[in-house]
mmCIF file of C-alpha atoms in Angstrom:
data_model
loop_
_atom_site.group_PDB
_atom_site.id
_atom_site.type_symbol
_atom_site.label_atom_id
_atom_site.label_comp_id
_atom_site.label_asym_id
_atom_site.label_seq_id
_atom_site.Cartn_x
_atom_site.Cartn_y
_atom_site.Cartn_z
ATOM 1 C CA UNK C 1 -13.908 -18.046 5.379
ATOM 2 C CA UNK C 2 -14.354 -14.406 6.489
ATOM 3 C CA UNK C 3 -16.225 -11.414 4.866
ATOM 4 C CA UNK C 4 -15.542 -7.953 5.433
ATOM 5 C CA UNK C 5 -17.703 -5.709 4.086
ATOM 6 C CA UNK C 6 -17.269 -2.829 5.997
ATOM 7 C CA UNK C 7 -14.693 -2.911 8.356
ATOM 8 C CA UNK C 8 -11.267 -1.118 8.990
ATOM 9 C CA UNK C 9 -8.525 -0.842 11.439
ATOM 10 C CA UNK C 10 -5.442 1.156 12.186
ATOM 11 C CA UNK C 11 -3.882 0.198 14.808
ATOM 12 C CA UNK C 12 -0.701 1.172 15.663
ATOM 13 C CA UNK C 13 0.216 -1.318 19.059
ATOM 14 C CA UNK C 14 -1.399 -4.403 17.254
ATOM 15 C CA UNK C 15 -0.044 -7.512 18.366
ATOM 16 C CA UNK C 16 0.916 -10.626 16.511
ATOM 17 C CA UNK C 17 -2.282 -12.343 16.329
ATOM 18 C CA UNK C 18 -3.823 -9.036 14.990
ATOM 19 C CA UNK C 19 -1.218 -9.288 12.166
ATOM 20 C CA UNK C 20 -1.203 -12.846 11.724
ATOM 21 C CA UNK C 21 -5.091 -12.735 11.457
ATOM 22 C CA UNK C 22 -4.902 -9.853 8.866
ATOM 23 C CA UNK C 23 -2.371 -11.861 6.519
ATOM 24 C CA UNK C 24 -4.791 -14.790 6.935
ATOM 25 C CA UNK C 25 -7.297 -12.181 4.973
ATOM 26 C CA UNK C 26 -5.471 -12.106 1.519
ATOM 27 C CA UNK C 27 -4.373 -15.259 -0.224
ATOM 28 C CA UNK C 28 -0.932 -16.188 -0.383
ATOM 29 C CA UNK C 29 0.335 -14.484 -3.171
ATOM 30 C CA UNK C 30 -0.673 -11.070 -2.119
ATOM 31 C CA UNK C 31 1.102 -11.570 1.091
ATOM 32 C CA UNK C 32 4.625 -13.567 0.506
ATOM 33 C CA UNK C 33 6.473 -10.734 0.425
ATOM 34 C CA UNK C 34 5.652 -9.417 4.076
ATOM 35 C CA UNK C 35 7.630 -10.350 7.111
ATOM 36 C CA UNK C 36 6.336 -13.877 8.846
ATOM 37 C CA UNK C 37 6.670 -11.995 12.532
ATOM 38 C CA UNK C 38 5.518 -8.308 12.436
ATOM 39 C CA UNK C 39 8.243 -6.332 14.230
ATOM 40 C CA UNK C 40 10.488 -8.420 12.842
ATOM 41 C CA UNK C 41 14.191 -7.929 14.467
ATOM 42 C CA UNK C 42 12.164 -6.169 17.796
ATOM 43 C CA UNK C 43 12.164 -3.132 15.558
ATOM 44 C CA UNK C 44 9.053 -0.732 16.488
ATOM 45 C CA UNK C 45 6.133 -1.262 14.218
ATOM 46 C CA UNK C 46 2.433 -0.258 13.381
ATOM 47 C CA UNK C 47 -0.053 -2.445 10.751
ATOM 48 C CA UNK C 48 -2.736 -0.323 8.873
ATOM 49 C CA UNK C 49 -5.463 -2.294 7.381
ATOM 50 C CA UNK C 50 -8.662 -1.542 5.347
ATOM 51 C CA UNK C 51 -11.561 -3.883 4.210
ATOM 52 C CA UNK C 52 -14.355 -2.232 2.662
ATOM 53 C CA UNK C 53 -16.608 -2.798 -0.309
ATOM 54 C CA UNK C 54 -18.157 0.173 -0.227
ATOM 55 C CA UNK C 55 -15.246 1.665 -0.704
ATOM 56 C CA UNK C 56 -13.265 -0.499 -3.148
ATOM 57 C CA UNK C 57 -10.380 -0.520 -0.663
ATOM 58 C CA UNK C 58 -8.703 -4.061 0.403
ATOM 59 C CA UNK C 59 -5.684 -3.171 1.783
ATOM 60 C CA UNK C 60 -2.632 -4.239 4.058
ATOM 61 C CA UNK C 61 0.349 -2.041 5.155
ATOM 62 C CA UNK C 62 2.715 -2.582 7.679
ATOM 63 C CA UNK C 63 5.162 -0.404 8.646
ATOM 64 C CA UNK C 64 8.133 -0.845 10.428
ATOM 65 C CA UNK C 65 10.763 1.956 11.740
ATOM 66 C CA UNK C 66 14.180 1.924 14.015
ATOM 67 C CA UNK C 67 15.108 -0.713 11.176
ATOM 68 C CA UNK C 68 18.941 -1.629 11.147
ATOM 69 C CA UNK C 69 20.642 -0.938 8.040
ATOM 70 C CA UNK C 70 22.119 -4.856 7.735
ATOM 71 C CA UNK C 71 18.588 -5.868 7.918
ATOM 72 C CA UNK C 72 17.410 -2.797 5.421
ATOM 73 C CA UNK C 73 20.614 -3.998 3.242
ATOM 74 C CA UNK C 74 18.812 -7.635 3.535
ATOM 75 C CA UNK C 75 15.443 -6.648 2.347
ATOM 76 C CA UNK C 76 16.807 -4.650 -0.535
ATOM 77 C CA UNK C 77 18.894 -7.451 -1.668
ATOM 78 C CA UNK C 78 15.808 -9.971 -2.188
ATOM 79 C CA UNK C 79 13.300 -7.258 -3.380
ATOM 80 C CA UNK C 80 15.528 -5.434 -6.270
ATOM 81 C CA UNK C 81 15.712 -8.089 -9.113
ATOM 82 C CA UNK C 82 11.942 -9.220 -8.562
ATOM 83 C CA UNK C 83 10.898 -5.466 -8.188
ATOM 84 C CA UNK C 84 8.893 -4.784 -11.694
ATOM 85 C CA UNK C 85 9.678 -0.527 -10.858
ATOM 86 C CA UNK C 86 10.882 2.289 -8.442
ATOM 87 C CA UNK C 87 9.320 5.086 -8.132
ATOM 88 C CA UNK C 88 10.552 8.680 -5.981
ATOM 89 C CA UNK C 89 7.872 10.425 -3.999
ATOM 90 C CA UNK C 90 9.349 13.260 -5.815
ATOM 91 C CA UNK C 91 8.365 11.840 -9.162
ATOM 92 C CA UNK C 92 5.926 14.140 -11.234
ATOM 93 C CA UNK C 93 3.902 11.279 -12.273
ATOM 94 C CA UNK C 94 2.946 8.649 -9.663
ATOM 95 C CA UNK C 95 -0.501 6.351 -10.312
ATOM 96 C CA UNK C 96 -1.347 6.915 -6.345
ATOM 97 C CA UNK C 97 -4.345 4.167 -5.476
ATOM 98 C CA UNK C 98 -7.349 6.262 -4.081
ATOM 99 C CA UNK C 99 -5.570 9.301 -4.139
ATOM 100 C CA UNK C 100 -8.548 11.329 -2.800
ATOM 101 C CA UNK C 101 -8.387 9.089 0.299
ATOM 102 C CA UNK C 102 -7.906 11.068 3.677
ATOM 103 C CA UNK C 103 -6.915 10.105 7.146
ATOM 104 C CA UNK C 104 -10.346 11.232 8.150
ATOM 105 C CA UNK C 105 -12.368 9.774 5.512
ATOM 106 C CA UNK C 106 -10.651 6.463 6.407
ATOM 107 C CA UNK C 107 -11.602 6.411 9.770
ATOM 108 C CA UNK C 108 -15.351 7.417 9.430
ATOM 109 C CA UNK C 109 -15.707 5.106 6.088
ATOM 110 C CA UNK C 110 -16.883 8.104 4.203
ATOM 111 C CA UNK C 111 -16.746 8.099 0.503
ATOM 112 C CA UNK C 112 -14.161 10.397 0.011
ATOM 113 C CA UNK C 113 -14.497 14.026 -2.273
ATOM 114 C CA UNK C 114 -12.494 13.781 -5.938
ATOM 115 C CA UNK C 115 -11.024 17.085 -5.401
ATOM 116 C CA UNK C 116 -9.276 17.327 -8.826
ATOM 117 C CA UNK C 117 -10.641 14.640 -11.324
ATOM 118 C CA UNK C 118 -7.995 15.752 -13.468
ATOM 119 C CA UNK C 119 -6.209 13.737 -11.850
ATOM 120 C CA UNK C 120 -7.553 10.490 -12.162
ATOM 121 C CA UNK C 121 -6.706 9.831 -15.991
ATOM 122 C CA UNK C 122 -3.459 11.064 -17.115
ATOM 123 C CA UNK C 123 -1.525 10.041 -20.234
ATOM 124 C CA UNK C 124 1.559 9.629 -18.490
ATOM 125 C CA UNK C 125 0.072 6.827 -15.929
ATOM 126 C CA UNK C 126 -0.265 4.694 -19.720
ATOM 127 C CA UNK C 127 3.150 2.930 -18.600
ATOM 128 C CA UNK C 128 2.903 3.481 -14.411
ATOM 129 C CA UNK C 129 1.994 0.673 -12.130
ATOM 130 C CA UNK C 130 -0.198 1.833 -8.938
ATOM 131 C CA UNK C 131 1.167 2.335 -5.822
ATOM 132 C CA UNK C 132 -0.529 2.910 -2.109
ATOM 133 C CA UNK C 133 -2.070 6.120 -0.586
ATOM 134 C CA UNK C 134 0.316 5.660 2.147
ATOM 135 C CA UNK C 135 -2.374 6.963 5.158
ATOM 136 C CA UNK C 136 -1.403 5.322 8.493
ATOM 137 C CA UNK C 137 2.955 6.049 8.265
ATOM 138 C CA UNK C 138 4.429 7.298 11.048
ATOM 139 C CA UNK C 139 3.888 10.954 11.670
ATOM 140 C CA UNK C 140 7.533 11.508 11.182
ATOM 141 C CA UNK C 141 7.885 10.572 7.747
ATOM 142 C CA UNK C 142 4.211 12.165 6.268
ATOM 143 C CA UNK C 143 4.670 14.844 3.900
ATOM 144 C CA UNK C 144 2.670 15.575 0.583
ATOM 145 C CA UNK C 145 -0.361 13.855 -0.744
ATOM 146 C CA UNK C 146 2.066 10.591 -1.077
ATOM 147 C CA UNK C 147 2.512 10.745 2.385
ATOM 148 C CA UNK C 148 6.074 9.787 2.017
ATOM 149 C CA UNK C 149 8.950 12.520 2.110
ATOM 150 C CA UNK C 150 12.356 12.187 -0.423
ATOM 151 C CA UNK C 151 14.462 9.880 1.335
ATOM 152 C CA UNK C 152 12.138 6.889 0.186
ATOM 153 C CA UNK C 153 12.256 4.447 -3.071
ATOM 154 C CA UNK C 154 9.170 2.813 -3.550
ATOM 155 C CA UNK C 155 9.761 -0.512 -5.076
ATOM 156 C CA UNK C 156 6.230 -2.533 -6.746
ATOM 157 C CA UNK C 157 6.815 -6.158 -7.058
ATOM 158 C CA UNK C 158 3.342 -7.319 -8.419
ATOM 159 C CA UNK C 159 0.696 -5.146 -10.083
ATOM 160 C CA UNK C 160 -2.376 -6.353 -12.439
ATOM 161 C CA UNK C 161 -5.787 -4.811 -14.086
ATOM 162 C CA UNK C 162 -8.499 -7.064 -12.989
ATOM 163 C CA UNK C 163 -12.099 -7.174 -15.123
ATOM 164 C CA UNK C 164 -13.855 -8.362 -12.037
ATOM 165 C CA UNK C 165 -12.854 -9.781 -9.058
ATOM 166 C CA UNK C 166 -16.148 -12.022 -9.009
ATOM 167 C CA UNK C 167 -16.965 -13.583 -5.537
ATOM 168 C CA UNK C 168 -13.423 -13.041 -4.058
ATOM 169 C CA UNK C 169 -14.045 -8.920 -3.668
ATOM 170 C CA UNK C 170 -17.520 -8.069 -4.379
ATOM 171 C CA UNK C 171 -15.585 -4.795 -5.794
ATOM 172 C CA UNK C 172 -17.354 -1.982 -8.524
ATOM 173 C CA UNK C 173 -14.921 0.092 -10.874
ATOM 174 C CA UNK C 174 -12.863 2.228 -8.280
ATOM 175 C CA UNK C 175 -13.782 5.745 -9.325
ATOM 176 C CA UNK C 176 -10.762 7.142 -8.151
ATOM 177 C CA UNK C 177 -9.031 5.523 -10.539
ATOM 178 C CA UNK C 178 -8.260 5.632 -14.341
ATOM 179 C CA UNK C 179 -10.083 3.792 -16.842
ATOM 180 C CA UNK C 180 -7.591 0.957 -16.957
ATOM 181 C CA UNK C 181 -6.807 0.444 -13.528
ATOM 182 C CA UNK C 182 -10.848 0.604 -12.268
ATOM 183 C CA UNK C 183 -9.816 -2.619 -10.671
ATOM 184 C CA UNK C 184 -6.863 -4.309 -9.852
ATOM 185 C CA UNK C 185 -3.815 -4.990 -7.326
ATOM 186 C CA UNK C 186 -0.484 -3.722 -6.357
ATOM 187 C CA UNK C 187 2.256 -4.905 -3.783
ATOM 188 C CA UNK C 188 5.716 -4.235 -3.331
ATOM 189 C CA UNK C 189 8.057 -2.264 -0.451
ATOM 190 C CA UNK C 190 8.703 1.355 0.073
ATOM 191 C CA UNK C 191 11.878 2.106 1.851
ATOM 192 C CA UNK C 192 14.265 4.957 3.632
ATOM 193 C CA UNK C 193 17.889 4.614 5.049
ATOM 194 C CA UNK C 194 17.418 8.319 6.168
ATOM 195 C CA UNK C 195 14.308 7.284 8.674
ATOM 196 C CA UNK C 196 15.285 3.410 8.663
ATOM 197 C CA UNK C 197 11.847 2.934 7.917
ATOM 198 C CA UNK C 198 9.974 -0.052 5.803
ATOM 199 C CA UNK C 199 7.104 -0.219 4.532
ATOM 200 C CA UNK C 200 5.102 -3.443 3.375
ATOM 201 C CA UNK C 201 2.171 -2.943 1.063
ATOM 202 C CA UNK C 202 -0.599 -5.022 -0.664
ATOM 203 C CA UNK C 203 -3.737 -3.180 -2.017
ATOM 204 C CA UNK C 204 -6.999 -4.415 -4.129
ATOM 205 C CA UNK C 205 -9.394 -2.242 -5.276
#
């Protein structure tokens, strides 16, 4: 087995074994929804992953862009039924996992600033499921603190509230996050026709 404690990567020209060893992180059933081969159909791609206690941010994201729309038709077929919601970026309520979290506080592992705490219980996340920060997407396709522009849906096929994660994330209550969500997971698929982008997702806090 492997422990990361405090250790992160983005990195956007990642190779298989990169990816494949990243998948190997998370047990299966945080991970069956992701491609087996990361670029997939030879379609351009980037992985973003974060492990860190400190933190309370376990997380997986691959994205992958210059996506055909047979193959974007494909992935939409087996994720709709099983998809438990769909959310808009343009939504006004979204429960956004470590919201606060910046591209720069992810790459020096700082603890990131709550700029608005009145954001991080709302009575209108009562019936939302969590979905990702999306830091790492393309540059084309960032816009907003969601990091996503219009043309996405964001489709969550698995989220849970966890009381403890006990010796499989050595994990606190996330701070960033409401009072019933403190710990927990999310996965699912975000995806745009417009940009032919698609984004895997798996996140533990």
């Amino acid at each position: 087995s492997v422990l990361y404690s405090c250790a992160q990567s983005n990195v956007s020209n990642s190779s298989e074994r990169d990816y494949q060893e990243a998948m190997g992180f998370f047990r299966k059933s945080f991970i069956n929804h992701f491609p087996v081969k990361k670029n997939g159909s030879g379609n351009e791609s980037s992985m973003f992953s974060a492990k860190s206690e400190k933190k309370n941010d376990f997380n997986l994201l691959l994205y992958q862009y210059n996506v055909n729309q047979d193959t974007i038709y494909s992935v939409l077929k087996k994720i709709r039924d099983k998809a438990i919601a769909e959310y808009k970026p343009t939504d006004s309520c979204l429960l956004i996992v470590n919201r606060f979290e910046t591209a720069g506080s992810k790459d020096s592992l700082e603890i990131p600033i709550i700029t608005d705490s009145t954001l991080i219980n709302r009575d209108c996340y009562n019936k939302k499921y969590p979905v990702p920060n999306f830091i790492g997407s393309h540059q084309n396709i960032m816009n907003r603190d969601f990091r996503l522009d219009d043309s996405f849906t964001i489709y969550v096929l698995d989220a849970k509230k966890v009381d403890s994660w006990g010796t499989e994330f050595a994990l606190g209550p996330d701070p960033q996050m409401p009072n019933n969500w403190k710990n927990g997971y999310s996965k699912g698929v975000a995806i745009s026709k417009k940009k032919q982008t698609v984004i895997y997702w798996t996140v533990i806090w």
